[in-house]
Each structure stands twice: as C-alpha cells, then as structure tokens.
Coordinates of C-alpha atoms in Angstrom, one line a residue:
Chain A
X1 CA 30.2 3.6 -16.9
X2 CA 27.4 2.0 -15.3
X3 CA 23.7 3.7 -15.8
X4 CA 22.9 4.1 -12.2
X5 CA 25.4 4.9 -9.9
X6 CA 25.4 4.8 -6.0
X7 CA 28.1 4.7 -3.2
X8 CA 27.9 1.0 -1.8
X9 CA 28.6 2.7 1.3
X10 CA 28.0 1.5 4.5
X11 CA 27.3 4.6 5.9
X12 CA 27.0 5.5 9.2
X13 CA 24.9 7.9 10.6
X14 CA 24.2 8.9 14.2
X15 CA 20.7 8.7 15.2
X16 CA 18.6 11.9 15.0
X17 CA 21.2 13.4 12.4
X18 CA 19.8 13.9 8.5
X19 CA 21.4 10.7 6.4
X20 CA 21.9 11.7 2.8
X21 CA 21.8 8.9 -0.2
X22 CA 23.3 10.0 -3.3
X23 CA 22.5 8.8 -7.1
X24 CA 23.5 9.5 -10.2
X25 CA 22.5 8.6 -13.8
X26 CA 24.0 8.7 -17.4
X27 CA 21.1 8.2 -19.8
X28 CA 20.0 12.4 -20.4
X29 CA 17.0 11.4 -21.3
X30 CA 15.7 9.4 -18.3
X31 CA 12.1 10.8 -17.5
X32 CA 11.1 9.2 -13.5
X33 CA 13.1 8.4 -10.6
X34 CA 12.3 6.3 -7.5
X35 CA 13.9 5.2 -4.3
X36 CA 13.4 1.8 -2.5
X37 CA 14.5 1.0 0.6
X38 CA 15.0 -3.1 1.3
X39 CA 15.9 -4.6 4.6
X40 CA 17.9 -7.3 4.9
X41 CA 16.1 -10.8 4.3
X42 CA 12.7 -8.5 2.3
X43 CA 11.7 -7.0 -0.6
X44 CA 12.2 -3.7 -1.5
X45 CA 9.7 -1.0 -1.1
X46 CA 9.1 2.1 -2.9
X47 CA 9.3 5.1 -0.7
X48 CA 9.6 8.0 -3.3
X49 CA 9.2 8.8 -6.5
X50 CA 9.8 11.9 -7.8
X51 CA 9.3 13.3 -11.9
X52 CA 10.7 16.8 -12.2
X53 CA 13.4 19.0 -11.1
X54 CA 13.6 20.2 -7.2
X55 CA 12.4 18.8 -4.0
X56 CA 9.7 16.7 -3.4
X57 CA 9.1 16.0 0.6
X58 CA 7.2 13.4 2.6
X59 CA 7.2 13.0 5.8
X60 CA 11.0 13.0 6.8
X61 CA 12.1 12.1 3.2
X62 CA 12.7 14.3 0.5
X63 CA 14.1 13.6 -2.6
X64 CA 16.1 15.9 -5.0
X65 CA 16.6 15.8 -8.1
X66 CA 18.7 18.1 -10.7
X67 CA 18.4 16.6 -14.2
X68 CA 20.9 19.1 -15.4
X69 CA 23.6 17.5 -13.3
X70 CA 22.3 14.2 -13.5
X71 CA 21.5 13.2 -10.4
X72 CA 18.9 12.6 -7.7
X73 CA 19.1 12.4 -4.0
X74 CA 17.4 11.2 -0.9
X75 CA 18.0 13.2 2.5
X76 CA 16.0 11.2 5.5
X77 CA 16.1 13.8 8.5
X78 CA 15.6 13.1 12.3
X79 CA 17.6 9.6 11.3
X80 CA 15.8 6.6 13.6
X81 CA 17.4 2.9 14.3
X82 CA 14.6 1.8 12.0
X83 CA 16.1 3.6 9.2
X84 CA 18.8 1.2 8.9
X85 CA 18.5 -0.6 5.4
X86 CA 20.0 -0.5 1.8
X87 CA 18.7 2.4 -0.3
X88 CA 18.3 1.3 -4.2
X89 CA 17.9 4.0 -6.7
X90 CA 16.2 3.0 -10.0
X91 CA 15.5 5.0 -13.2
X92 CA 13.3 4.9 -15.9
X93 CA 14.2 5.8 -19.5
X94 CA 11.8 7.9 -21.4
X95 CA 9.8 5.4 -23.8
X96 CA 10.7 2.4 -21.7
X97 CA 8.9 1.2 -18.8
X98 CA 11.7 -1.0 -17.1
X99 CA 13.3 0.1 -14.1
X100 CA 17.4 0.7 -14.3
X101 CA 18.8 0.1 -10.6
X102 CA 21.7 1.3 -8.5
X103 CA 23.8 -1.1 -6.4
X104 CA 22.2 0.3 -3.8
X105 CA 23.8 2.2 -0.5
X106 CA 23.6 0.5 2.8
X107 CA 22.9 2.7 5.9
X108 CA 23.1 2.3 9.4
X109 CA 21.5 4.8 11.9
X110 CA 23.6 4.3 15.3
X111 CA 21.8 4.8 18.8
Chain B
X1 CA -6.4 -6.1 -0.6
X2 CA -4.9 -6.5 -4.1
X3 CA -1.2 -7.9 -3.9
X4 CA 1.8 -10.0 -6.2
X5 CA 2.5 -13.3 -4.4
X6 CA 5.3 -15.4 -4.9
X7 CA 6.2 -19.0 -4.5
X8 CA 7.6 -20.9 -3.2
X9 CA 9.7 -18.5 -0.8
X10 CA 12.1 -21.1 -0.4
X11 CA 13.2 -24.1 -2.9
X12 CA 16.8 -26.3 -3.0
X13 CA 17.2 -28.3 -6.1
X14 CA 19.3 -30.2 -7.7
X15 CA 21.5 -29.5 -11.2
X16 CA 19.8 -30.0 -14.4
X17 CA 16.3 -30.3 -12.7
X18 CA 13.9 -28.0 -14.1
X19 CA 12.2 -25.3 -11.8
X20 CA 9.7 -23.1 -12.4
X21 CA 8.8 -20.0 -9.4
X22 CA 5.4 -18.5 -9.7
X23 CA 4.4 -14.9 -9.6
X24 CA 1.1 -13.7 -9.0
X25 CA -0.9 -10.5 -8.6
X26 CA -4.1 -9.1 -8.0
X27 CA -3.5 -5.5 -9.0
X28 CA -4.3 -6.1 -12.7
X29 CA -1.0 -4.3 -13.6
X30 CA 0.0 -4.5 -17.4
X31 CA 3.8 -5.1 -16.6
X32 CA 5.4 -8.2 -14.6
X33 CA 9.4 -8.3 -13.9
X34 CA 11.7 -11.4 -13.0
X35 CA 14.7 -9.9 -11.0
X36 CA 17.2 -11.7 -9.6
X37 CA 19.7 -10.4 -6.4
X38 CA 23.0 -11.4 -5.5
X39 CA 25.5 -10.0 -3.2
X40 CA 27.5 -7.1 -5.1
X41 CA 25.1 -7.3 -8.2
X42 CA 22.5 -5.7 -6.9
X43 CA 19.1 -6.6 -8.7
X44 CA 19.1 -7.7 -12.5
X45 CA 16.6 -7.9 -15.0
X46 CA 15.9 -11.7 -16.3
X47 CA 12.9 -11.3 -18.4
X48 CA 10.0 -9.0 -18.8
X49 CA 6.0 -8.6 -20.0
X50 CA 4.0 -5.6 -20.9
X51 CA 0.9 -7.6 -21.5
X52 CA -0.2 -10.7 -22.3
X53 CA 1.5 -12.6 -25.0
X54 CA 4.0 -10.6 -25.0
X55 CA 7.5 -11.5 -23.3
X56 CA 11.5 -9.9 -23.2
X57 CA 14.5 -10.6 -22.1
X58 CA 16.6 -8.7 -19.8
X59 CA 20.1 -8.7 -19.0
X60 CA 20.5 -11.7 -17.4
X61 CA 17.9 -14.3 -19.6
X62 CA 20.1 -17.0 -20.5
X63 CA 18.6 -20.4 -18.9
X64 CA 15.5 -19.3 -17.5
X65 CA 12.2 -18.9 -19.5
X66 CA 8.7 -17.1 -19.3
X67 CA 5.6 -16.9 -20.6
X68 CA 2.7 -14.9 -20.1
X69 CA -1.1 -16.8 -20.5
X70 CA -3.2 -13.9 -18.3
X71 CA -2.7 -10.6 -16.9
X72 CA -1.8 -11.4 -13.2
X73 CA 0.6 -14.7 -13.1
X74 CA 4.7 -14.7 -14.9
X75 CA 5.8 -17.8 -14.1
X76 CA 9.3 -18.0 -14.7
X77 CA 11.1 -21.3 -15.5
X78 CA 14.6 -22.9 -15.1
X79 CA 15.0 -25.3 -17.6
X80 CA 17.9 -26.7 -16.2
X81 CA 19.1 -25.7 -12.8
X82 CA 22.6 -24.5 -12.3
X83 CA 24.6 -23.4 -9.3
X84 CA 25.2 -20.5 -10.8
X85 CA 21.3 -19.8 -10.4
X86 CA 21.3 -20.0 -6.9
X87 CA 20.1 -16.8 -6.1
X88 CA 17.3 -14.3 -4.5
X89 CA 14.4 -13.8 -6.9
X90 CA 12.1 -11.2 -6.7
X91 CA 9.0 -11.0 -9.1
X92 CA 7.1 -7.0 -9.4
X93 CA 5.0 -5.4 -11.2
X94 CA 4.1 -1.9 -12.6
X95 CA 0.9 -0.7 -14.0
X96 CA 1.9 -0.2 -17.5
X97 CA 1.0 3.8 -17.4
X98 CA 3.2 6.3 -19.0
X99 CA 3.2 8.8 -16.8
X100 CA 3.4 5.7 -13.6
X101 CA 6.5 3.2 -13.4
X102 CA 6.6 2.4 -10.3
X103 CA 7.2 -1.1 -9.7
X104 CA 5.7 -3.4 -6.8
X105 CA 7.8 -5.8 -5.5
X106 CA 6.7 -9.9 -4.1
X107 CA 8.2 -10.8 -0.9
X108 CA 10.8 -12.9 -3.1
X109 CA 11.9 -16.6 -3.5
X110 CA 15.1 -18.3 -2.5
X111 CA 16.9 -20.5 -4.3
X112 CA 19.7 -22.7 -3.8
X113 CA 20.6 -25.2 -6.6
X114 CA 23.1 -27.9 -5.0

C-alpha cells in the first residue's frame, strides 16, 4: 500500500462547478497535511496546509481533513479555466520533517 | 525578496559525465530537498539536509551525491550520468520548525542525459 494515495484522475470538471481532490494516508500517526498545485512545465506551489481535524477555508479552497478516517481533501468552488493543474497531496510524519507525496490528481476545469 | 534558485534550468549531457545542479536560497531555511519527477512517479525524494553538515538519503539516492557547506546552497551531484537520470529536478526547502513543514519549491532543472 502506498503512503499517500490520490486518484491520477483526469478529472473533468465544468467551469463554475466545485472540483473535489481526494487523499488518503496510511501512516496514523502523520501530524501536517498540505496541498500543491503544479502546472504543467512549473513547480509546485503550496496552496494549503491544514494541522487538525475539520475544515480550514481560503478563498475558494478548503481543505478537509478527518484523521480518524485517514484522509484529507481539497474542494475548490466556483471552478475557473485557471484551475486546471495536477493537485499533489503531501504528508508529514510526526518526528520527521520530510514531505510524503501523492501521485498527484490532474484536473481540468472545462469552459 | 528572499527565494531558492536553481540551475541550470536546462542541461543535456552525456553518459558517465559527471553533473552537478545547484540549489540556492535566501530564506535561511534549515532543511533543503533534492526531488526528482518523472511521468507516473510522481516526485521522489533523492537526498536530504536538516542543517549544515548533515546530509540523507532518500528513496531514490543511488548515483547522485550531496553535500551541505552553508545554510542556503545543496548542490546535488551526478557522479556519473545515466539515461536513466534523465529527469525533472526540483530542489525546496522548509524552515526546519516543528510545528512548520511546509516546503518551498525552485522553479526546477531539466535534465536529459543522451
């Protein structure tokens, strides 16, 4: 079982809808969760982090997270064009300061 | 503004040449990270520092190398070039807090070893 799961996708979205990214973890003990997003050709860039259980909202992002279940989310509402990118989920392990990352899930908004 | 740099962004080399990308960056962080990225591999740890002196591998450190002299540059080294190591790098760093991980990404270097 891999440590950080995430559905390659692509999915597709239609514009204006809310996109949900989906992520789940097997180590029980993992203490901080973040989601990048990375355009094709660039880096990726941190867009949430989030430390404890429940929602955690910026902007049109909120991330979710349930540490019961295992598993953290990222909903992006009023979906735009220019939120077409892959979505990497990455987990840290309490005592360790490395990241874990997902595959990564691949979204496309469509006009 | 305080930033990690990376270069160069683009290198092709030959087998069994040594390479060596740089990292640098300016926001004094504790913790540097060599990743690499390859289609349906997603990003993979190669090696890792949470200070100076002090180096680790990752998953993926066989044939590459790094060392770190001072807080803001990880160079990281190919002794000898494979095509296997034709890749997307991507250097980051964190700030070495235990309540903060969040890592910083450079804008990445690609590699193609021929």
């Amino acid at each position: 079982q891999k440590e950080v799961e995430q559905n390659s996708g692509p999915l597709s979205v239609p514009e204006g809808a809310i996109a949900s990214l989906n992520c789940t973890y097997s180590d029980r003990v993992s203490q901080s969760f973040f989601w990048y997003r990375q355009y094709s050709g660039k880096s990726p860039e941190l867009i949430m982090s989030i430390y404890s259980n429940g929602d955690k909202e910026d902007g049109r992002f909120t991330a979710q997270l349930n540490k019961a279940s295992q598993y953290v989310s990222l909903l992006i509402r009023d979906s735009q064009p220019s939120d077409s990118a892959t979505y990497l989920c990455a987990v840290n392990t309490l005592g360790a300061q490395k990241l874990v990352f997902g595959q990564g899930t691949r979204l496309t908004i469509n006009p | 503004d305080a930033e990690i740099t990376q270069s160069p962004r683009h290198k092709i080399t030959e087998t069994g040449r040594q390479v060596t990308l740089a990292c640098h960056q300016t926001w004094n962080h504790n913790n540097m990270f060599w990743y690499r990225q390859d289609l349906g591999h997603g990003l993979r740890l190669i090696h890792y520092s949470y200070g100076v002196q002090d180096t680790n591998k990752g998953e993926v450190s066989d044939g590459y190398s790094v060392s770190r002299s001072n807080t803001e540059d990880l160079p990281l080294t190919l002794e000898s070039a494979a095509s296997s190591q034709t890749s997307v790098y991507f250097c980051a760093s964190s700030p070495g807090l235990a309540a903060n991980n969040e890592q910083f990404f450079g804008p990445g270097t690609r590699l193609t070893v021929l």
